[in-house]
Tab-separated table of C-alpha atoms in Angstrom:
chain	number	residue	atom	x	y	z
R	611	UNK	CA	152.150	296.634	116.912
R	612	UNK	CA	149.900	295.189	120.050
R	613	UNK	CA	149.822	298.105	122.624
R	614	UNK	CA	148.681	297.029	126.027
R	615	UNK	CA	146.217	300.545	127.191
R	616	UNK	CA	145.820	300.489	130.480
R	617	UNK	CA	143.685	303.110	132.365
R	618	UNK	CA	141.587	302.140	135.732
R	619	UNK	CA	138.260	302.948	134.451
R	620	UNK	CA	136.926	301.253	131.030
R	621	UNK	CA	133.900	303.585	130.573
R	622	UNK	CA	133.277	307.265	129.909
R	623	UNK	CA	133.817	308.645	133.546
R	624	UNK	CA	135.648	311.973	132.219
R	625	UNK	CA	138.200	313.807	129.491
R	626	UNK	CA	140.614	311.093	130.370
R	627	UNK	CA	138.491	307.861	128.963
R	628	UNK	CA	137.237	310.413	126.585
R	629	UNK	CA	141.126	310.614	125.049
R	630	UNK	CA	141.779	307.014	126.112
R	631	UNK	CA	138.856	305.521	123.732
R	632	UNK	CA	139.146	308.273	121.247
R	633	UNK	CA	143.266	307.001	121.092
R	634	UNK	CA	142.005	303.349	121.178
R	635	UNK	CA	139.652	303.495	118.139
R	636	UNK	CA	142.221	305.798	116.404
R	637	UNK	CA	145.078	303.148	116.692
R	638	UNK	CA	142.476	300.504	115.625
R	639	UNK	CA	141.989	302.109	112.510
R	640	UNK	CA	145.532	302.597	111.769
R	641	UNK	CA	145.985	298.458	112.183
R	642	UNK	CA	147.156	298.408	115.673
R	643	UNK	CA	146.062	295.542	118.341
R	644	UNK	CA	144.775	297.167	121.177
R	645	UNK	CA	145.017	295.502	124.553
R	646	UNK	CA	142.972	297.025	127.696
R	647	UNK	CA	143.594	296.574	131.273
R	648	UNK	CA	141.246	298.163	133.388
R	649	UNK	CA	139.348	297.478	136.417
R	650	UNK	CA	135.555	295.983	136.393
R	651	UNK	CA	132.595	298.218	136.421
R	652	UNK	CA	129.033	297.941	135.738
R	653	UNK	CA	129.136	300.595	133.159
R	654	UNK	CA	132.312	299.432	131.243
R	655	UNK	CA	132.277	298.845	127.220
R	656	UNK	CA	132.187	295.267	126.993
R	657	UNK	CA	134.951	293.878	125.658
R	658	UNK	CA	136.859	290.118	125.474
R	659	UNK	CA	140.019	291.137	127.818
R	660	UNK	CA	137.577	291.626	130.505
R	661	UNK	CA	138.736	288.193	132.307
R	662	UNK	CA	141.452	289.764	133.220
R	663	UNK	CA	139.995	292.818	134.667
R	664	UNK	CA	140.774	293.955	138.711
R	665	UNK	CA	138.313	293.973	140.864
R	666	UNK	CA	136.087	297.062	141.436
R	667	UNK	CA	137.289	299.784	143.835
R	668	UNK	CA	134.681	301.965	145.792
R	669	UNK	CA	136.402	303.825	147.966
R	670	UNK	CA	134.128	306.451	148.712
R	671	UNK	CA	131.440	303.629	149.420
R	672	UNK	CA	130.926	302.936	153.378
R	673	UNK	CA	132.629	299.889	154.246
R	674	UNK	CA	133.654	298.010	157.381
R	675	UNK	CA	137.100	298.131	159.007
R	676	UNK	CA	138.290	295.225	157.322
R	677	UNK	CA	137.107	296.307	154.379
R	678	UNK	CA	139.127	299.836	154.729
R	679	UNK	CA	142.277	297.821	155.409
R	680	UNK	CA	142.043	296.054	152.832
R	681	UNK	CA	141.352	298.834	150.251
R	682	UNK	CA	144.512	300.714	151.961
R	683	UNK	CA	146.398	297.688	151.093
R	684	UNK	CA	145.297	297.920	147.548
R	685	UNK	CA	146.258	301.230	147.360
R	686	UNK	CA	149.372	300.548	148.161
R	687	UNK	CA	150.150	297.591	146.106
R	688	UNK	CA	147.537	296.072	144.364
R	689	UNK	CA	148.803	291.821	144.315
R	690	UNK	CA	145.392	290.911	141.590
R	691	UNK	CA	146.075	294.078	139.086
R	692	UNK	CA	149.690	292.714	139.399
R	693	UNK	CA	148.837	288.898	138.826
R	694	UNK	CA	146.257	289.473	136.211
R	695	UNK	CA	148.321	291.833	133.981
R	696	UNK	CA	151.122	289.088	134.534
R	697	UNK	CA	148.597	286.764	133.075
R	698	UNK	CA	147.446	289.012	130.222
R	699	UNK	CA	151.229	289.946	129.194
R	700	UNK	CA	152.066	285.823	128.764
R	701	UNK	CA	148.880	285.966	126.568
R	702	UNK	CA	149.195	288.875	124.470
R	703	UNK	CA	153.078	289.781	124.169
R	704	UNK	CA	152.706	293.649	123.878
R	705	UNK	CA	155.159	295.353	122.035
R	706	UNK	CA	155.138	298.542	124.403
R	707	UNK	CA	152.406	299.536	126.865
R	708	UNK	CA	150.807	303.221	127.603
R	709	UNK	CA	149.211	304.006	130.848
R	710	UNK	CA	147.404	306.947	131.509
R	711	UNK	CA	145.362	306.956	134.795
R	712	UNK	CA	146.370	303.570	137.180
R	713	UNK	CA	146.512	305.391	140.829
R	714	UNK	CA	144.458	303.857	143.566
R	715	UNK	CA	142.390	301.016	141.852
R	716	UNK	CA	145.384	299.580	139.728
R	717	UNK	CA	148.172	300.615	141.558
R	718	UNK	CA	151.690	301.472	140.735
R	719	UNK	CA	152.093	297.717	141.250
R	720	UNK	CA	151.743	297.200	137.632
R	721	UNK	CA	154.556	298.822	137.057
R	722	UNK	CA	156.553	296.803	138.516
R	723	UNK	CA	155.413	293.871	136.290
R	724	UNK	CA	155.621	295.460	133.169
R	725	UNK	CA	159.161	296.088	133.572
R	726	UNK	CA	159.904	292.905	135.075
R	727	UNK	CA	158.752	291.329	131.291
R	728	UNK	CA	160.832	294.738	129.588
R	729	UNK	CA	158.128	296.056	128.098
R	730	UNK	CA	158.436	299.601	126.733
R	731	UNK	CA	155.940	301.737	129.344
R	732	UNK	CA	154.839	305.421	128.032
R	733	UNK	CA	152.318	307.201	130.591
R	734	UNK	CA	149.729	310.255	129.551
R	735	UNK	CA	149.774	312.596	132.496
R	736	UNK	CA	146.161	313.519	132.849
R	737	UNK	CA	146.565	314.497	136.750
R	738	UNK	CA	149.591	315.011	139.336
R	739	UNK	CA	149.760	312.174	140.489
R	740	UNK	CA	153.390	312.138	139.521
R	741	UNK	CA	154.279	314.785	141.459
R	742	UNK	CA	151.927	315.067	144.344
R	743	UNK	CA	150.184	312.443	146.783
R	744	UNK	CA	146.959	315.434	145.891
R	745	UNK	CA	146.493	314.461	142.120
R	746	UNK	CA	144.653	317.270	141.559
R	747	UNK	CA	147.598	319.568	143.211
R	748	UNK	CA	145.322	321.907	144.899
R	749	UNK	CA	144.096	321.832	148.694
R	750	UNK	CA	141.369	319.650	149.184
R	751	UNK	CA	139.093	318.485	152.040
R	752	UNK	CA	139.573	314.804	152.942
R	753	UNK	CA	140.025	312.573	156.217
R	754	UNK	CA	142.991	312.069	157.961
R	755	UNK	CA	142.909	308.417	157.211
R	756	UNK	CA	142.860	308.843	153.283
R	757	UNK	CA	145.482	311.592	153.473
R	758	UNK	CA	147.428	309.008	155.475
R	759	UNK	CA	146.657	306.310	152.996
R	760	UNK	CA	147.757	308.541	149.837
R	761	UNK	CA	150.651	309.827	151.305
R	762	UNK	CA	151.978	306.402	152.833
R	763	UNK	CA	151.568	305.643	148.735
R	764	UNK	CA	153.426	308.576	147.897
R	765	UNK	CA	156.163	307.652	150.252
R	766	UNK	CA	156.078	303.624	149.001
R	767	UNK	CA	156.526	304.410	145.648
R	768	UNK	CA	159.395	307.047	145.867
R	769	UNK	CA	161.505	304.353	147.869
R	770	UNK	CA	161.107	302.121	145.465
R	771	UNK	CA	161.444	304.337	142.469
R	772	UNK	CA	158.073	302.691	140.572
R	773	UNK	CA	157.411	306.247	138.211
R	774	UNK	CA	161.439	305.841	137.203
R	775	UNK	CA	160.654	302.903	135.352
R	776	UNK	CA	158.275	304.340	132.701
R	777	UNK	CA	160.023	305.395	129.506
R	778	UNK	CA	158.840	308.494	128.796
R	779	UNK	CA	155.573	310.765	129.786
R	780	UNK	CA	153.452	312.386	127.652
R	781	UNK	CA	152.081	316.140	128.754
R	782	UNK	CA	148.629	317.436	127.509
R	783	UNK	CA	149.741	320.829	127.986
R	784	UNK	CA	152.884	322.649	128.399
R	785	UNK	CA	151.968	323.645	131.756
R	786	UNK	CA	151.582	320.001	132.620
R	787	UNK	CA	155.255	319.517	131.750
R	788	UNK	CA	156.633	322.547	132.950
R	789	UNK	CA	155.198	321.542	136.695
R	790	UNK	CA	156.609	318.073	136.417
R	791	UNK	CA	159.948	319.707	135.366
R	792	UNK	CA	160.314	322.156	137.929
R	793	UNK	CA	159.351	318.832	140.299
R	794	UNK	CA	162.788	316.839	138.923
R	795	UNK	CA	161.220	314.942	135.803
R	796	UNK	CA	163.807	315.524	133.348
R	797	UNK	CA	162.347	317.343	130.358
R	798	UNK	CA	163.376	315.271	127.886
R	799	UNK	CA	161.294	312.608	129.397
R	800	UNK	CA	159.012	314.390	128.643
R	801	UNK	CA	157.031	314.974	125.262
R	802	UNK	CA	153.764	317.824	125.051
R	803	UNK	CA	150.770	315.789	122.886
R	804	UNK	CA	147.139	317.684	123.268
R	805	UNK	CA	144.562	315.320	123.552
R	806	UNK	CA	142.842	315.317	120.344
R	807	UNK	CA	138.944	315.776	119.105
R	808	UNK	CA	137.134	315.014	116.325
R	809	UNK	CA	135.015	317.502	114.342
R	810	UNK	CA	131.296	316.721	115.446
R	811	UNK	CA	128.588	316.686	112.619
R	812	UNK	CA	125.881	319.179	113.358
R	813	UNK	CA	123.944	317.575	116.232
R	814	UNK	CA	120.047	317.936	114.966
R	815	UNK	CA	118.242	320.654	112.385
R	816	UNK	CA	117.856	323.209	114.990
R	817	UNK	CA	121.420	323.667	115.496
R	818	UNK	CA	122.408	326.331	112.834
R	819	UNK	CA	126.240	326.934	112.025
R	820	UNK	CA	126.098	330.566	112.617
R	821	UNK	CA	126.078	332.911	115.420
R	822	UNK	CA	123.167	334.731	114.325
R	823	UNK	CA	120.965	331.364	113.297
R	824	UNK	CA	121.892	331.055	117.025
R	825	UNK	CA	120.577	334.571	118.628
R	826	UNK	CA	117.352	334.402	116.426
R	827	UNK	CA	116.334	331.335	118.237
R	828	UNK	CA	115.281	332.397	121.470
R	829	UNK	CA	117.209	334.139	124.650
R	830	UNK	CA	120.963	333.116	124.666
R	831	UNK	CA	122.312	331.309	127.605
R	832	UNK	CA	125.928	330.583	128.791
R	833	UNK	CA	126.487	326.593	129.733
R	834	UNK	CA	128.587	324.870	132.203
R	835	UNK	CA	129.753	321.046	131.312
R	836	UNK	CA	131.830	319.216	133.787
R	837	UNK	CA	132.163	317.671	137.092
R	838	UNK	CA	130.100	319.128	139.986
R	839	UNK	CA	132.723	319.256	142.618
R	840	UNK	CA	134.356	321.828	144.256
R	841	UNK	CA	137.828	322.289	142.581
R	842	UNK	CA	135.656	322.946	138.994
R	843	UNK	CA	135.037	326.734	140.781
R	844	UNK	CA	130.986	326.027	140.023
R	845	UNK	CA	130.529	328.175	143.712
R	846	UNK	CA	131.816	331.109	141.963
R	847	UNK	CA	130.096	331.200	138.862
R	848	UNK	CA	126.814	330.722	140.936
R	849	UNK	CA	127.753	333.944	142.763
R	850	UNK	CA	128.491	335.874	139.428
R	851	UNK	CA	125.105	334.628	137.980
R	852	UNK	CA	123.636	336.416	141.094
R	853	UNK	CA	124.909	339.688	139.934
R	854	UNK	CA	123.625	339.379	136.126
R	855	UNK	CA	120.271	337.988	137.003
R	856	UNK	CA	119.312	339.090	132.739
R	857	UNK	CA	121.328	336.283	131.423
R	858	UNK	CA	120.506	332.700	131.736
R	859	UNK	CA	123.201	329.513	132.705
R	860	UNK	CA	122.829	325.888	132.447
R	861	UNK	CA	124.265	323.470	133.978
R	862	UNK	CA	125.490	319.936	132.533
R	863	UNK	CA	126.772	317.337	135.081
R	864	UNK	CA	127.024	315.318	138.558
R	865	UNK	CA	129.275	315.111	141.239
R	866	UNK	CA	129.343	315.812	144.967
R	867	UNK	CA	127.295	319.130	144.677
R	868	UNK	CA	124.796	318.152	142.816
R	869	UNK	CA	122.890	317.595	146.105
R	870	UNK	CA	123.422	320.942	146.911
R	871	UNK	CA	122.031	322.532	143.481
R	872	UNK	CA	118.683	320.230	143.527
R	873	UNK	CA	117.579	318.055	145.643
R	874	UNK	CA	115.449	316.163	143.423
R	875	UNK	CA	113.170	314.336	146.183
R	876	UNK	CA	111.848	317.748	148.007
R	877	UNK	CA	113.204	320.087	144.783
R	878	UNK	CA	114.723	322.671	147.926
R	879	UNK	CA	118.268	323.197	147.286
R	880	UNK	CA	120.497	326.240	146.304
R	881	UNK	CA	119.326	327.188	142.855
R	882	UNK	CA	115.770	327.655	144.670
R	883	UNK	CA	117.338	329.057	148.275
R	884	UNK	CA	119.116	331.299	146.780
R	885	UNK	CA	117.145	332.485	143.739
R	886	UNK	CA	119.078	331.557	141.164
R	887	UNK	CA	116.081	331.631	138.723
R	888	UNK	CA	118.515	332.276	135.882
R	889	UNK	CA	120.005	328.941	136.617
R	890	UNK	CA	118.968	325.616	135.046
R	891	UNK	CA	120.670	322.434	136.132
R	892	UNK	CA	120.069	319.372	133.925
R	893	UNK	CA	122.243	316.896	135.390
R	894	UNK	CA	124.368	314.512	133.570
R	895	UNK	CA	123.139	314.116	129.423
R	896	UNK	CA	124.385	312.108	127.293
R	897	UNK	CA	127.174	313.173	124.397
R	898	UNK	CA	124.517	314.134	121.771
R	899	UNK	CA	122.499	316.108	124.015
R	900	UNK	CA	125.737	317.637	125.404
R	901	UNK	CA	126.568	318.828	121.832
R	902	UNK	CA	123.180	319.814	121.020
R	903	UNK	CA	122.937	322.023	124.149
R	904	UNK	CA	126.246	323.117	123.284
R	905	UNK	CA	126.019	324.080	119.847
R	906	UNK	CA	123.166	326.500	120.751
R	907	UNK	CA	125.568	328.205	123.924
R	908	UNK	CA	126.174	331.503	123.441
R	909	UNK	CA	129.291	330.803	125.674
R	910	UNK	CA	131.080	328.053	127.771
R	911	UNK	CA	131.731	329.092	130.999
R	912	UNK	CA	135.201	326.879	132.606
R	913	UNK	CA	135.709	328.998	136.339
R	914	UNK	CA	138.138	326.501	137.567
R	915	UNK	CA	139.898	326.798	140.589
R	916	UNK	CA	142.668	324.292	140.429
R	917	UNK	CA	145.308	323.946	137.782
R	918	UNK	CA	143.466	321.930	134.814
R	919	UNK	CA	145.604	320.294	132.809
R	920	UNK	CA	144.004	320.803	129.540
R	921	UNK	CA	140.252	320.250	129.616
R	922	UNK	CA	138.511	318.782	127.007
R	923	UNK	CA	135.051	320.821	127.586
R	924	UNK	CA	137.098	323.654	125.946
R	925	UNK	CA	138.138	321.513	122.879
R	926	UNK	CA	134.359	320.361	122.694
R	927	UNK	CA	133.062	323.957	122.660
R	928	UNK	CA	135.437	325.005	119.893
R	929	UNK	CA	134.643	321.993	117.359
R	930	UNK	CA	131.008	323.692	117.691
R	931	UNK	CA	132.697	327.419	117.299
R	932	UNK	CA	131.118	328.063	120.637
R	933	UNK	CA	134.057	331.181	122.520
R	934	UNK	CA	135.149	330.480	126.083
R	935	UNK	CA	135.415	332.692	129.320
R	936	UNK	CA	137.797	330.590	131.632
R	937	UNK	CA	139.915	330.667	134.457
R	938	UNK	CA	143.570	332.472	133.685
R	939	UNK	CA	144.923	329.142	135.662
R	940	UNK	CA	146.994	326.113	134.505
R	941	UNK	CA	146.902	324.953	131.039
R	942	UNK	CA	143.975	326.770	130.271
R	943	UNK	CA	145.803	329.811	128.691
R	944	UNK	CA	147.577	327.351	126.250
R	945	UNK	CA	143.605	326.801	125.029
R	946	UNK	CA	141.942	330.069	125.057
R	947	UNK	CA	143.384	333.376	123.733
R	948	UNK	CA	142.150	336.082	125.349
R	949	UNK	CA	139.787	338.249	123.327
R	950	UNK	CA	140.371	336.123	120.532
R	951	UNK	CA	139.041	333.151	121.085
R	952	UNK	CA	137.271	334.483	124.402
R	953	UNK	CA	137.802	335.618	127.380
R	954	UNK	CA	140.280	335.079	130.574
R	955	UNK	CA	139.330	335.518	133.958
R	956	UNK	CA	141.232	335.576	137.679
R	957	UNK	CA	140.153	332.540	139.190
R	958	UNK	CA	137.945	332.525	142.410
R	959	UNK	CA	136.716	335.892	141.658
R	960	UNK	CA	132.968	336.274	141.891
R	961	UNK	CA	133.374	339.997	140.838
R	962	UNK	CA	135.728	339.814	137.757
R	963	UNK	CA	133.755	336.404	136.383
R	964	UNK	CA	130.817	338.605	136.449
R	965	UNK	CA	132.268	341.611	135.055
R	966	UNK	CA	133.806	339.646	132.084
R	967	UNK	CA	130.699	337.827	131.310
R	968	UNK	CA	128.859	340.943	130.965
R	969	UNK	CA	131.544	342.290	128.912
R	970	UNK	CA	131.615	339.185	126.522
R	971	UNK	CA	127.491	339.450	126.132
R	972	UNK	CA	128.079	343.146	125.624
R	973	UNK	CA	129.770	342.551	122.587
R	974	UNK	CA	128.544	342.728	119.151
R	975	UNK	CA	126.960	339.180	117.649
R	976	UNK	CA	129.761	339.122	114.968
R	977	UNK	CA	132.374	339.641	117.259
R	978	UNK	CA	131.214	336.065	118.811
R	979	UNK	CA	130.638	334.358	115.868
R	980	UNK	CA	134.238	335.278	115.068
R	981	UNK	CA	135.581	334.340	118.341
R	982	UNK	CA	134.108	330.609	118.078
R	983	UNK	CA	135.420	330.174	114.346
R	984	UNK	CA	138.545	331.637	115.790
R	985	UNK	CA	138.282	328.797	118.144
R	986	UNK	CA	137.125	325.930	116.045
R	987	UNK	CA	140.839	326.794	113.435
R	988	UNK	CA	142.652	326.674	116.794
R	989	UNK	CA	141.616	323.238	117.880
R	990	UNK	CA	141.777	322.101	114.618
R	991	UNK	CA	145.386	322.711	114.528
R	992	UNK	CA	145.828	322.025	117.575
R	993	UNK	CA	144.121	318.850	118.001
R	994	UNK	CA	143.823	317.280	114.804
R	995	UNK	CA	143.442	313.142	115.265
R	996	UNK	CA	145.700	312.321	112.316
R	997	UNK	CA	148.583	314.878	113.853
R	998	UNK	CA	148.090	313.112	117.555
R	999	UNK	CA	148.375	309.582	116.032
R	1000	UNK	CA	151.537	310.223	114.342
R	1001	UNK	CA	152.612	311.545	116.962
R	1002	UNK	CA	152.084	308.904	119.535
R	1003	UNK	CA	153.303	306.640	117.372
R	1004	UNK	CA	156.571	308.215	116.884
R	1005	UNK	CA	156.601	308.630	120.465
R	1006	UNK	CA	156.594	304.670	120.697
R	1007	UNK	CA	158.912	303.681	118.160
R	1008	UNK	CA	161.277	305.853	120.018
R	1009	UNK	CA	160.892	304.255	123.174
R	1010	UNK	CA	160.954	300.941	121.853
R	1011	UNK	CA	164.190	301.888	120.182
R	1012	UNK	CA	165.570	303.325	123.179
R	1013	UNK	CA	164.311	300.308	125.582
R	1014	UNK	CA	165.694	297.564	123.271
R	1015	UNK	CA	168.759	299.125	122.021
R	1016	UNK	CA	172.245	297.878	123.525
């Protein structure tokens, strides 16, 4: 089968590419020919398709007028991600396509052309962008013009109907589909596939495989992985950590606040304002160091404040039988069982993050060892690759059946 994958970024910007390569390489194995469309970018995988890559979209770059218009434009309906997928589908001759994240630099545009040709389209649902103009469905500060922008999108795209033509969604998380349901997406458009992970060898000789090879190695730390913006709830956790100023946190990432945690050039910024001398931030490592850094967590914190779909930090931290206090918010619950695999908190709460935190380091070491090999048999079963591949598979043999038949 030749599957045309189509996401806007070709590089590891988040969980999304994460899934998106880890599904590539998966359906490579299995004999598939796999087709990307993406959008260039100085940090994308190389690959031979790139001639008919879009041009790069910076929209948070400053820009002239013109430039603005034109980028609103592109929004809207991008004409090159249209005429250069035309070009690649006369090339290739995909037997089905499967988009997962094309909003803004691609364009619903593509859409269009794909059915146009009757190609078979299948969409992973990694945001809410189906549903909402605000993908990440959950208030957000941005400037009149952009809001005006995404919901002149929004507006476009409902006239013409562009989401009706894909075949059939697939949901990360129950949640995910449950949201989408309750928006008019008929459920049984609708099937739930978790993204999947793949068990990670032990990342050096200092990372032991118990808890207690773990506590004998120094003071324990909790970790934070993930994007430093607002929405992630980091503001929170930063106010619990002032309240247990004993325990230690690091921080893995970049984003918008990482200006605010360290500025690098005059090293003033909050972690030394405020005091936060139990607070490390390490910026953005690479996957090895992640897992290292990881395995050696006593906890992963996740204090989101918007709905996460189903975040792949969490799956990461349980392949390393590291527990979880999170955010009682979204799909999250669908991940981590409270007390059993670790611990669920009221989101935006400075006072019960604290409290539970304390609570969870309170507890005897076997207790967490048990809770992260409780973890690591969840996401096994829950996430197994082989399981996910048949099941996307499946998933496209029925919608090619269903497209093509009579």
């Amino acid at each position: 089968m030749t599957i045309l994958h189509i996401n806007k970024f070709y590089f590891l910007k988040g969980g999304a590419e994460r899934h998106y390569f880890d599904l590539t390489a998966m359906l490579q194995q299995a004999g598939h020919t796999v087709v990307p469309f993406a959008m260039h970018h100085l940090d994308n995988i190389p690959t031979p398709w790139a001639r008919f890559f879009v041009t790069s979209k910076e929209y948070r770059k400053h820009t002239s007028v013109l430039q603005k218009i034109r980028d609103a434009r592109d929004i809207l309906w991008n004409f090159e991600a249209a005429r250069n997928l035309e070009m690649l589908i006369q090339e290739t001759k995909p037997d089905i396509a499967h988009l997962h994240n094309i909003a803004h630099q691609l364009s619903p545009s593509i859409i269009h052309t794909l059915k146009r040709h009757r190609i078979p389209i299948v969409q992973t649902l990694h945001d809410y962008k189906l549903i909402d103009w605000n993908y990440l469905h959950y208030p957000r500060t941005i400037g009149l013009g952009e809001q005006l922008v995404l919901r002149a999108e929004r507006a476009l795209h409902q006239l013409l109907r562009s989401y009706s033509y894909i075949d059939h969604f697939i949901a990360p998380s129950t949640y995910m589909k449950d949201v989408c349901v309750r928006a008019g997406i008929r459920a049984g458009k609708i099937t739930v596939i978790p993204y999947m992970v793949h068990p990670h060898p032990k990342p050096s000789p200092l990372a032991g495989e118990g808890r207690r090879s773990r506590a004998s190695r120094g003071k324990p730390y909790l970790l934070f992985a993930g994007r430093l913006s607002p929405e992630k709830g980091l503001d929170v956790l930063l106010e619990a950590m002032k309240l247990l100023p004993n325990l230690r946190l690091k921080i893995v990432g970049d984003g918008p606040l990482q200006a605010t945690l360290r500025d690098s050039s005059a090293d003033q910024g909050r972690l030394q304002n405020d005091k936060l001398n139990n607070v490390q931030f390490l910026g953005n490592l690479d996957q090895t160091a992640l897992q290292r850094l990881m395995a050696n967590a006593t906890a992963l914190v996740v204090p989101s404040l918007w709905p996460e779909n189903s975040p792949l930090v969490i799956y990461e931290a349980y392949t390393q039988g590291i527990p979880v206090i999170a955010s009682n918010i979204g799909g999250i619950p669908e991940l981590v069982q409270g007390t059993k695999t670790g611990f669920l908190v009221a989101p935006n709460n400075v006072q019960a993050l604290a409290q539970n935190i304390k609570d969870f380091m309170a507890l005897p070491e076997q207790t967490k060892y048990a809770m992260g090999q409780a973890g690591k048999l969840c996401i096994r079963n829950l996430a197994n690759p082989q399981n996910i591949l048949a099941s996307t598979l499946r998933l496209y043999e029925s919608t090619r059946n269903a497209t093509i038949a009579p």
